[in-house]
Amino acid sequence: MQQEERLKIIMQLLHERTRLTTREIAEHFAISFDTARRDVIKLTATGQAMRIHGGLMAINQQDVPDFLARSQIQSPLKKKMAQVAKKFIHQGDLAYIGPSTTLQLLCQLLNGEDLTVVTNSIDNALALLASPLPKVKLLAGDLAKDNRWTYSAAALASLKLMRPNIALVGTSLVRQDGIYLPNSKDAELIRTATTRARKVVVIAEKFKFINENNSPFLATSLDKIDVLITDVSLPDEYRTWFNPRTQIISGSRKE
């Protein structure tokens, strides 16, 4: 059995049991402990499950985990995706960077760069404190404490007066008509940023194309996306959703 098939079955088992040990996975598939451990690493690296001592714990697929829970998922692929995203940001740019655990890693990479970052993410702003540059414009407003971003009518109005060189945003769900978020205010701000920006870069792991979490609010349509950065190569089924001009890049190699 190929790894992709095992991963689907493991996710089904997690849905039923909530927790699985690496030993249980090895016994279920009659595979070596090392092979089972690689399956555990694959699922946690892509954010589909939470790694715990000795195995895996399910992430509620109906609800999007809050920012702090997601930030505990240590993924080398997220770091690679952040490194790819950095290549699209240039000296002197005005860059909108939205809330996202991967984009927080990107902000860490931008310290010392001569540009201006606009964000409504508390964690992005904190990640940019290590150096006098880049300049940071933190959009003010009410604080969503669970996901650590701000929103206000004034922030939205301010963003509408900007023309960012680039907007880099995350998503919790990808469907054929667009990217979706669980909160209407967050989606409205992202929608404004992607409408105003000259270039739109979206960060989305492969599992966000297939999960069923509760993210009902459209943030932007797929035809507005210039660059899609994923963790692994996308099947042709999903590639056909995008405009032919959209550049699709995985964290490990250019597509």
PDB file of C-alpha atoms in Angstrom:
ATOM      1  CA  MET A   1       0.000   0.000   0.000  1.00  0.00           C
ATOM      2  CA  GLN A   2       1.304   3.447  -0.940  1.00  0.00           C
ATOM      3  CA  GLN A   3       1.787   6.109   1.729  1.00  0.00           C
ATOM      4  CA  GLU A   4      -0.985   8.307   0.299  1.00  0.00           C
ATOM      5  CA  GLU A   5      -3.500   5.480   0.757  1.00  0.00           C
ATOM      6  CA  ARG A   6      -2.327   4.787   4.307  1.00  0.00           C
ATOM      7  CA  LEU A   7      -2.610   8.455   5.238  1.00  0.00           C
ATOM      8  CA  LYS A   8      -6.264   8.540   4.178  1.00  0.00           C
ATOM      9  CA  ILE A   9      -7.010   5.484   6.318  1.00  0.00           C
ATOM     10  CA  ILE A  10      -5.066   6.911   9.262  1.00  0.00           C
ATOM     11  CA  MET A  11      -7.151  10.095   9.064  1.00  0.00           C
ATOM     12  CA  GLN A  12     -10.325   7.971   9.085  1.00  0.00           C
ATOM     13  CA  LEU A  13      -9.077   6.096  12.150  1.00  0.00           C
ATOM     14  CA  LEU A  14      -8.206   9.382  13.863  1.00  0.00           C
ATOM     15  CA  HIS A  15     -11.714  10.648  13.182  1.00  0.00           C
ATOM     16  CA  GLU A  16     -13.087   7.571  14.954  1.00  0.00           C
ATOM     17  CA  ARG A  17     -10.621   7.307  17.847  1.00  0.00           C
ATOM     18  CA  THR A  18      -9.187  10.855  18.275  1.00  0.00           C
ATOM     19  CA  ARG A  19      -5.733   9.461  19.155  1.00  0.00           C
ATOM     20  CA  LEU A  20      -3.427   6.869  17.593  1.00  0.00           C
ATOM     21  CA  THR A  21      -0.012   5.671  18.663  1.00  0.00           C
ATOM     22  CA  THR A  22       2.766   5.032  16.184  1.00  0.00           C
ATOM     23  CA  ARG A  23       2.765   1.406  17.355  1.00  0.00           C
ATOM     24  CA  GLU A  24      -0.959   1.057  16.595  1.00  0.00           C
ATOM     25  CA  ILE A  25      -0.392   2.424  13.085  1.00  0.00           C
ATOM     26  CA  ALA A  26       2.444  -0.033  12.496  1.00  0.00           C
ATOM     27  CA  GLU A  27       0.320  -2.971  13.670  1.00  0.00           C
ATOM     28  CA  HIS A  28      -2.769  -1.905  11.717  1.00  0.00           C
ATOM     29  CA  PHE A  29      -0.910  -1.833   8.394  1.00  0.00           C
ATOM     30  CA  ALA A  30       1.664  -4.527   9.225  1.00  0.00           C
ATOM     31  CA  ILE A  31       4.487  -2.091   8.498  1.00  0.00           C
ATOM     32  CA  SER A  32       7.695  -1.269  10.328  1.00  0.00           C
ATOM     33  CA  PHE A  33       7.759   1.205  13.194  1.00  0.00           C
ATOM     34  CA  ASP A  34      10.003   3.513  11.141  1.00  0.00           C
ATOM     35  CA  THR A  35       7.523   3.507   8.248  1.00  0.00           C
ATOM     36  CA  ALA A  36       4.677   4.304  10.651  1.00  0.00           C
ATOM     37  CA  ARG A  37       6.764   7.101  12.151  1.00  0.00           C
ATOM     38  CA  ARG A  38       7.266   8.590   8.675  1.00  0.00           C
ATOM     39  CA  ASP A  39       3.483   8.560   8.203  1.00  0.00           C
ATOM     40  CA  VAL A  40       3.082  10.395  11.522  1.00  0.00           C
ATOM     41  CA  ILE A  41       5.658  12.989  10.470  1.00  0.00           C
ATOM     42  CA  LYS A  42       3.935  13.475   7.105  1.00  0.00           C
ATOM     43  CA  LEU A  43       0.520  14.135   8.667  1.00  0.00           C
ATOM     44  CA  THR A  44       1.854  16.515  11.299  1.00  0.00           C
ATOM     45  CA  ALA A  45       4.161  18.340   8.886  1.00  0.00           C
ATOM     46  CA  THR A  46       1.194  19.161   6.660  1.00  0.00           C
ATOM     47  CA  GLY A  47      -0.976  20.258   9.597  1.00  0.00           C
ATOM     48  CA  GLN A  48      -3.547  17.477   9.245  1.00  0.00           C
ATOM     49  CA  ALA A  49      -2.974  16.158  12.768  1.00  0.00           C
ATOM     50  CA  MET A  50      -1.275  17.171  15.999  1.00  0.00           C
ATOM     51  CA  ARG A  51       1.792  15.262  17.115  1.00  0.00           C
ATOM     52  CA  ILE A  52       1.715  14.038  20.707  1.00  0.00           C
ATOM     53  CA  HIS A  53       4.075  11.814  22.680  1.00  0.00           C
ATOM     54  CA  GLY A  54       4.044   8.428  20.994  1.00  0.00           C
ATOM     55  CA  GLY A  55       1.694   9.244  18.155  1.00  0.00           C
ATOM     56  CA  LEU A  56      -1.039  11.501  16.785  1.00  0.00           C
ATOM     57  CA  MET A  57      -4.073  13.428  17.967  1.00  0.00           C
ATOM     58  CA  ALA A  58      -6.890  14.509  15.661  1.00  0.00           C
ATOM     59  CA  ILE A  59      -7.507  18.152  14.871  1.00  0.00           C
ATOM     60  CA  ASN A  60     -11.232  18.900  14.813  1.00  0.00           C
ATOM     61  CA  GLN A  61     -11.984  18.984  11.097  1.00  0.00           C
ATOM     62  CA  GLN A  62     -15.187  20.958  11.585  1.00  0.00           C
ATOM     63  CA  ASP A  63     -13.470  23.813  13.364  1.00  0.00           C
ATOM     64  CA  VAL A  64     -10.317  25.645  12.385  1.00  0.00           C
ATOM     65  CA  PRO A  65      -7.782  25.431  15.265  1.00  0.00           C
ATOM     66  CA  ASP A  66      -6.863  28.786  16.754  1.00  0.00           C
ATOM     67  CA  PHE A  67      -3.566  30.459  15.924  1.00  0.00           C
ATOM     68  CA  LEU A  68      -1.669  29.261  18.983  1.00  0.00           C
ATOM     69  CA  ALA A  69      -2.707  25.638  18.387  1.00  0.00           C
ATOM     70  CA  ARG A  70      -1.628  25.852  14.743  1.00  0.00           C
ATOM     71  CA  SER A  71       1.651  27.508  15.665  1.00  0.00           C
ATOM     72  CA  GLN A  72       2.586  24.453  17.762  1.00  0.00           C
ATOM     73  CA  ILE A  73       2.732  22.334  14.601  1.00  0.00           C
ATOM     74  CA  GLN A  74       6.433  22.365  13.809  1.00  0.00           C
ATOM     75  CA  SER A  75       6.633  21.854  10.059  1.00  0.00           C
ATOM     76  CA  PRO A  76       9.815  22.031   7.976  1.00  0.00           C
ATOM     77  CA  LEU A  77       7.532  22.430   4.960  1.00  0.00           C
ATOM     78  CA  LYS A  78       6.074  25.631   6.413  1.00  0.00           C
ATOM     79  CA  LYS A  79       9.589  27.056   6.634  1.00  0.00           C
ATOM     80  CA  LYS A  80      10.261  26.089   3.020  1.00  0.00           C
ATOM     81  CA  MET A  81       6.988  27.705   1.920  1.00  0.00           C
ATOM     82  CA  ALA A  82       7.975  30.888   3.774  1.00  0.00           C
ATOM     83  CA  GLN A  83      11.348  30.885   2.009  1.00  0.00           C
ATOM     84  CA  VAL A  84       9.620  30.563  -1.369  1.00  0.00           C
ATOM     85  CA  ALA A  85       7.250  33.430  -0.507  1.00  0.00           C
ATOM     86  CA  LYS A  86      10.176  35.698   0.400  1.00  0.00           C
ATOM     87  CA  LYS A  87      11.448  35.525  -3.195  1.00  0.00           C
ATOM     88  CA  PHE A  88       8.420  37.519  -4.362  1.00  0.00           C
ATOM     89  CA  ILE A  89       9.087  40.467  -2.028  1.00  0.00           C
ATOM     90  CA  HIS A  90      11.514  43.152  -3.181  1.00  0.00           C
ATOM     91  CA  GLN A  91      13.328  46.159  -1.747  1.00  0.00           C
ATOM     92  CA  GLY A  92      11.074  49.199  -1.508  1.00  0.00           C
ATOM     93  CA  ASP A  93       7.855  47.163  -1.692  1.00  0.00           C
ATOM     94  CA  LEU A  94       4.684  47.940   0.206  1.00  0.00           C
ATOM     95  CA  ALA A  95       3.615  44.424   1.202  1.00  0.00           C
ATOM     96  CA  TYR A  96       0.406  43.363   2.906  1.00  0.00           C
ATOM     97  CA  ILE A  97       1.020  40.177   4.909  1.00  0.00           C
ATOM     98  CA  GLY A  98      -2.038  38.510   6.405  1.00  0.00           C
ATOM     99  CA  PRO A  99      -2.448  36.348   9.515  1.00  0.00           C
ATOM    100  CA  SER A 100      -0.953  32.874   9.021  1.00  0.00           C
ATOM    101  CA  THR A 101       1.498  30.667  10.882  1.00  0.00           C
ATOM    102  CA  THR A 102       3.513  30.262   7.671  1.00  0.00           C
ATOM    103  CA  LEU A 103       3.467  34.000   7.004  1.00  0.00           C
ATOM    104  CA  GLN A 104       4.664  34.615  10.555  1.00  0.00           C
ATOM    105  CA  LEU A 105       7.750  32.593   9.587  1.00  0.00           C
ATOM    106  CA  LEU A 106       8.051  34.747   6.465  1.00  0.00           C
ATOM    107  CA  CYS A 107       8.058  37.891   8.612  1.00  0.00           C
ATOM    108  CA  GLN A 108      10.975  36.504  10.615  1.00  0.00           C
ATOM    109  CA  LEU A 109      12.891  36.216   7.335  1.00  0.00           C
ATOM    110  CA  LEU A 110      12.153  39.845   6.425  1.00  0.00           C
ATOM    111  CA  ASN A 111      14.001  41.449   9.343  1.00  0.00           C
ATOM    112  CA  GLY A 112      16.561  43.906   7.982  1.00  0.00           C
ATOM    113  CA  GLU A 113      14.883  44.247   4.576  1.00  0.00           C
ATOM    114  CA  ASP A 114      14.188  47.769   3.289  1.00  0.00           C
ATOM    115  CA  LEU A 115      10.436  47.698   2.662  1.00  0.00           C
ATOM    116  CA  THR A 116       7.139  48.434   4.395  1.00  0.00           C
ATOM    117  CA  VAL A 117       4.896  45.695   5.764  1.00  0.00           C
ATOM    118  CA  VAL A 118       1.200  46.305   6.364  1.00  0.00           C
ATOM    119  CA  THR A 119      -0.492  43.724   8.567  1.00  0.00           C
ATOM    120  CA  ASN A 120      -3.358  43.170  10.966  1.00  0.00           C
ATOM    121  CA  SER A 121      -1.580  40.218  12.590  1.00  0.00           C
ATOM    122  CA  ILE A 122      -0.161  40.710  16.076  1.00  0.00           C
ATOM    123  CA  ASP A 123       2.271  37.826  15.553  1.00  0.00           C
ATOM    124  CA  ASN A 124       3.524  39.175  12.239  1.00  0.00           C
ATOM    125  CA  ALA A 125       4.239  42.506  13.909  1.00  0.00           C
ATOM    126  CA  LEU A 126       6.064  40.813  16.795  1.00  0.00           C
ATOM    127  CA  ALA A 127       8.150  38.780  14.348  1.00  0.00           C
ATOM    128  CA  LEU A 128       9.293  42.021  12.703  1.00  0.00           C
ATOM    129  CA  LEU A 129      10.566  43.652  15.918  1.00  0.00           C
ATOM    130  CA  ALA A 130      14.080  42.191  15.686  1.00  0.00           C
ATOM    131  CA  SER A 131      15.401  44.916  13.365  1.00  0.00           C
ATOM    132  CA  PRO A 132      14.687  48.611  12.589  1.00  0.00           C
ATOM    133  CA  LEU A 133      13.729  47.486   9.081  1.00  0.00           C
ATOM    134  CA  PRO A 134      11.316  46.781   7.573  1.00  0.00           C
ATOM    135  CA  LYS A 135       8.905  49.536   8.508  1.00  0.00           C
ATOM    136  CA  VAL A 136       5.667  48.113   9.908  1.00  0.00           C
ATOM    137  CA  LYS A 137       2.153  49.516   9.696  1.00  0.00           C
ATOM    138  CA  LEU A 138      -0.082  47.592  12.109  1.00  0.00           C
ATOM    139  CA  LEU A 139      -3.735  48.091  11.239  1.00  0.00           C
ATOM    140  CA  ALA A 140      -5.607  49.075  14.405  1.00  0.00           C
ATOM    141  CA  GLY A 141      -8.932  47.794  15.644  1.00  0.00           C
ATOM    142  CA  ASP A 142     -10.656  45.262  17.856  1.00  0.00           C
ATOM    143  CA  LEU A 143      -8.467  42.268  18.691  1.00  0.00           C
ATOM    144  CA  ALA A 144      -9.654  38.756  17.874  1.00  0.00           C
ATOM    145  CA  LYS A 145      -7.833  37.077  20.754  1.00  0.00           C
ATOM    146  CA  ASP A 146      -8.202  33.497  19.524  1.00  0.00           C
ATOM    147  CA  ASN A 147      -6.496  34.148  16.193  1.00  0.00           C
ATOM    148  CA  ARG A 148      -4.548  37.269  17.205  1.00  0.00           C
ATOM    149  CA  TRP A 149      -5.557  39.687  14.443  1.00  0.00           C
ATOM    150  CA  THR A 150      -7.224  43.092  14.464  1.00  0.00           C
ATOM    151  CA  TYR A 151     -10.171  44.518  12.563  1.00  0.00           C
ATOM    152  CA  SER A 152     -11.960  47.867  12.368  1.00  0.00           C
ATOM    153  CA  ALA A 153     -13.820  49.971   9.830  1.00  0.00           C
ATOM    154  CA  ALA A 154     -10.918  52.434   9.993  1.00  0.00           C
ATOM    155  CA  ALA A 155      -8.415  49.667   9.173  1.00  0.00           C
ATOM    156  CA  LEU A 156     -10.521  48.604   6.209  1.00  0.00           C
ATOM    157  CA  ALA A 157     -10.797  52.204   4.985  1.00  0.00           C
ATOM    158  CA  SER A 158      -7.038  52.680   5.371  1.00  0.00           C
ATOM    159  CA  LEU A 159      -6.336  49.552   3.343  1.00  0.00           C
ATOM    160  CA  LYS A 160      -8.671  50.715   0.579  1.00  0.00           C
ATOM    161  CA  LEU A 161      -6.449  53.789   0.126  1.00  0.00           C
ATOM    162  CA  MET A 162      -3.300  51.684  -0.351  1.00  0.00           C
ATOM    163  CA  ARG A 163      -1.946  50.019  -3.476  1.00  0.00           C
ATOM    164  CA  PRO A 164       0.378  47.272  -2.156  1.00  0.00           C
ATOM    165  CA  ASN A 165       2.957  45.847  -4.529  1.00  0.00           C
ATOM    166  CA  ILE A 166       2.055  42.452  -3.153  1.00  0.00           C
ATOM    167  CA  ALA A 167      -0.464  40.804  -0.827  1.00  0.00           C
ATOM    168  CA  LEU A 168       0.505  37.518   0.803  1.00  0.00           C
ATOM    169  CA  VAL A 169      -2.359  35.697   2.494  1.00  0.00           C
ATOM    170  CA  GLY A 170      -3.240  32.335   3.972  1.00  0.00           C
ATOM    171  CA  THR A 171      -6.471  30.375   3.947  1.00  0.00           C
ATOM    172  CA  SER A 172      -8.160  27.570   5.859  1.00  0.00           C
ATOM    173  CA  LEU A 173     -10.108  26.112   2.917  1.00  0.00           C
ATOM    174  CA  VAL A 174      -9.740  26.065  -0.876  1.00  0.00           C
ATOM    175  CA  ARG A 175     -12.668  25.377  -3.180  1.00  0.00           C
ATOM    176  CA  GLN A 176     -13.129  25.668  -6.932  1.00  0.00           C
ATOM    177  CA  ASP A 177     -14.512  29.205  -6.672  1.00  0.00           C
ATOM    178  CA  GLY A 178     -12.044  30.652  -4.175  1.00  0.00           C
ATOM    179  CA  ILE A 179     -10.260  30.604  -0.825  1.00  0.00           C
ATOM    180  CA  TYR A 180     -12.298  30.683   2.375  1.00  0.00           C
ATOM    181  CA  LEU A 181     -11.887  31.745   6.006  1.00  0.00           C
ATOM    182  CA  PRO A 182     -13.913  31.042   9.170  1.00  0.00           C
ATOM    183  CA  ASN A 183     -14.480  34.701  10.103  1.00  0.00           C
ATOM    184  CA  SER A 184     -16.359  37.256   7.976  1.00  0.00           C
ATOM    185  CA  LYS A 185     -14.302  40.259   9.148  1.00  0.00           C
ATOM    186  CA  ASP A 186     -11.011  38.509   8.459  1.00  0.00           C
ATOM    187  CA  ALA A 187     -12.314  37.515   5.016  1.00  0.00           C
ATOM    188  CA  GLU A 188     -13.422  41.085   4.279  1.00  0.00           C
ATOM    189  CA  LEU A 189     -10.002  42.496   5.091  1.00  0.00           C
ATOM    190  CA  ILE A 190      -8.202  39.836   3.039  1.00  0.00           C
ATOM    191  CA  ARG A 191     -10.614  40.421   0.153  1.00  0.00           C
ATOM    192  CA  THR A 192      -9.813  44.137   0.223  1.00  0.00           C
ATOM    193  CA  ALA A 193      -6.050  43.533   0.368  1.00  0.00           C
ATOM    194  CA  THR A 194      -6.099  41.110  -2.565  1.00  0.00           C
ATOM    195  CA  THR A 195      -8.279  43.462  -4.610  1.00  0.00           C
ATOM    196  CA  ARG A 196      -5.944  46.411  -4.045  1.00  0.00           C
ATOM    197  CA  ALA A 197      -2.619  44.580  -4.498  1.00  0.00           C
ATOM    198  CA  ARG A 198      -0.714  44.401  -7.781  1.00  0.00           C
ATOM    199  CA  LYS A 199       0.290  40.790  -7.088  1.00  0.00           C
ATOM    200  CA  VAL A 200      -1.500  38.191  -4.944  1.00  0.00           C
ATOM    201  CA  VAL A 201       0.349  35.272  -3.347  1.00  0.00           C
ATOM    202  CA  VAL A 202      -1.655  32.615  -1.495  1.00  0.00           C
ATOM    203  CA  ILE A 203      -0.212  30.049   0.923  1.00  0.00           C
ATOM    204  CA  ALA A 204      -2.252  26.819   1.036  1.00  0.00           C
ATOM    205  CA  GLU A 205      -1.200  23.306   1.968  1.00  0.00           C
ATOM    206  CA  LYS A 206      -2.631  20.442  -0.083  1.00  0.00           C
ATOM    207  CA  PHE A 207      -4.941  19.229   2.694  1.00  0.00           C
ATOM    208  CA  LYS A 208      -6.850  22.527   2.572  1.00  0.00           C
ATOM    209  CA  PHE A 209      -8.209  21.438  -0.802  1.00  0.00           C
ATOM    210  CA  ILE A 210      -9.853  18.349   0.686  1.00  0.00           C
ATOM    211  CA  ASN A 211     -10.777  19.095   4.304  1.00  0.00           C
ATOM    212  CA  GLU A 212     -14.285  20.007   5.433  1.00  0.00           C
ATOM    213  CA  ASN A 213     -13.742  22.561   8.187  1.00  0.00           C
ATOM    214  CA  ASN A 214     -16.224  25.318   8.905  1.00  0.00           C
ATOM    215  CA  SER A 215     -14.904  28.192   6.764  1.00  0.00           C
ATOM    216  CA  PRO A 216     -17.937  29.749   5.035  1.00  0.00           C
ATOM    217  CA  PHE A 217     -16.599  33.190   4.075  1.00  0.00           C
ATOM    218  CA  LEU A 218     -15.051  33.831   0.658  1.00  0.00           C
ATOM    219  CA  ALA A 219     -11.792  35.796   0.896  1.00  0.00           C
ATOM    220  CA  THR A 220     -10.873  35.946  -2.788  1.00  0.00           C
ATOM    221  CA  SER A 221     -11.610  34.075  -5.997  1.00  0.00           C
ATOM    222  CA  LEU A 222      -8.996  31.786  -7.512  1.00  0.00           C
ATOM    223  CA  ASP A 223      -8.724  33.828 -10.707  1.00  0.00           C
ATOM    224  CA  LYS A 224      -7.218  36.716  -8.691  1.00  0.00           C
ATOM    225  CA  ILE A 225      -4.292  34.577  -7.508  1.00  0.00           C
ATOM    226  CA  ASP A 226      -0.966  35.187  -9.243  1.00  0.00           C
ATOM    227  CA  VAL A 227       1.087  32.723  -7.203  1.00  0.00           C
ATOM    228  CA  LEU A 228      -0.007  29.691  -5.179  1.00  0.00           C
ATOM    229  CA  ILE A 229       2.539  28.210  -2.770  1.00  0.00           C
ATOM    230  CA  THR A 230       1.760  24.702  -1.515  1.00  0.00           C
ATOM    231  CA  ASP A 231       3.610  22.189   0.623  1.00  0.00           C
ATOM    232  CA  VAL A 232       3.595  19.335  -1.912  1.00  0.00           C
ATOM    233  CA  SER A 233       2.775  18.964  -5.594  1.00  0.00           C
ATOM    234  CA  LEU A 234      -0.927  19.368  -6.432  1.00  0.00           C
ATOM    235  CA  PRO A 235      -2.817  16.764  -8.480  1.00  0.00           C
ATOM    236  CA  ASP A 236      -4.054  17.897 -11.906  1.00  0.00           C
ATOM    237  CA  GLU A 237      -7.618  17.866 -10.562  1.00  0.00           C
ATOM    238  CA  TYR A 238      -6.853  20.916  -8.418  1.00  0.00           C
ATOM    239  CA  ARG A 239      -4.510  22.611 -10.882  1.00  0.00           C
ATOM    240  CA  THR A 240      -7.360  22.972 -13.372  1.00  0.00           C
ATOM    241  CA  TRP A 241      -9.192  25.206 -10.898  1.00  0.00           C
ATOM    242  CA  PHE A 242      -6.649  27.979 -11.451  1.00  0.00           C
ATOM    243  CA  ASN A 243      -6.066  30.426 -14.257  1.00  0.00           C
ATOM    244  CA  PRO A 244      -3.298  29.173 -16.601  1.00  0.00           C
ATOM    245  CA  ARG A 245      -1.258  32.275 -15.703  1.00  0.00           C
ATOM    246  CA  THR A 246      -1.210  31.308 -11.997  1.00  0.00           C
ATOM    247  CA  GLN A 247       2.229  30.138 -10.922  1.00  0.00           C
ATOM    248  CA  ILE A 248       1.951  27.046  -8.701  1.00  0.00           C
ATOM    249  CA  ILE A 249       4.980  26.269  -6.549  1.00  0.00           C
ATOM    250  CA  SER A 250       5.541  23.582  -3.929  1.00  0.00           C
ATOM    251  CA  GLY A 251       7.698  24.127  -0.865  1.00  0.00           C
ATOM    252  CA  SER A 252      10.391  21.857  -2.227  1.00  0.00           C
ATOM    253  CA  ARG A 253      10.537  22.708  -5.912  1.00  0.00           C
ATOM    254  CA  LYS A 254       9.166  24.976  -8.624  1.00  0.00           C
ATOM    255  CA  GLU A 255       6.308  23.443 -10.616  1.00  0.00           C
TER     256      GLU A 255
END
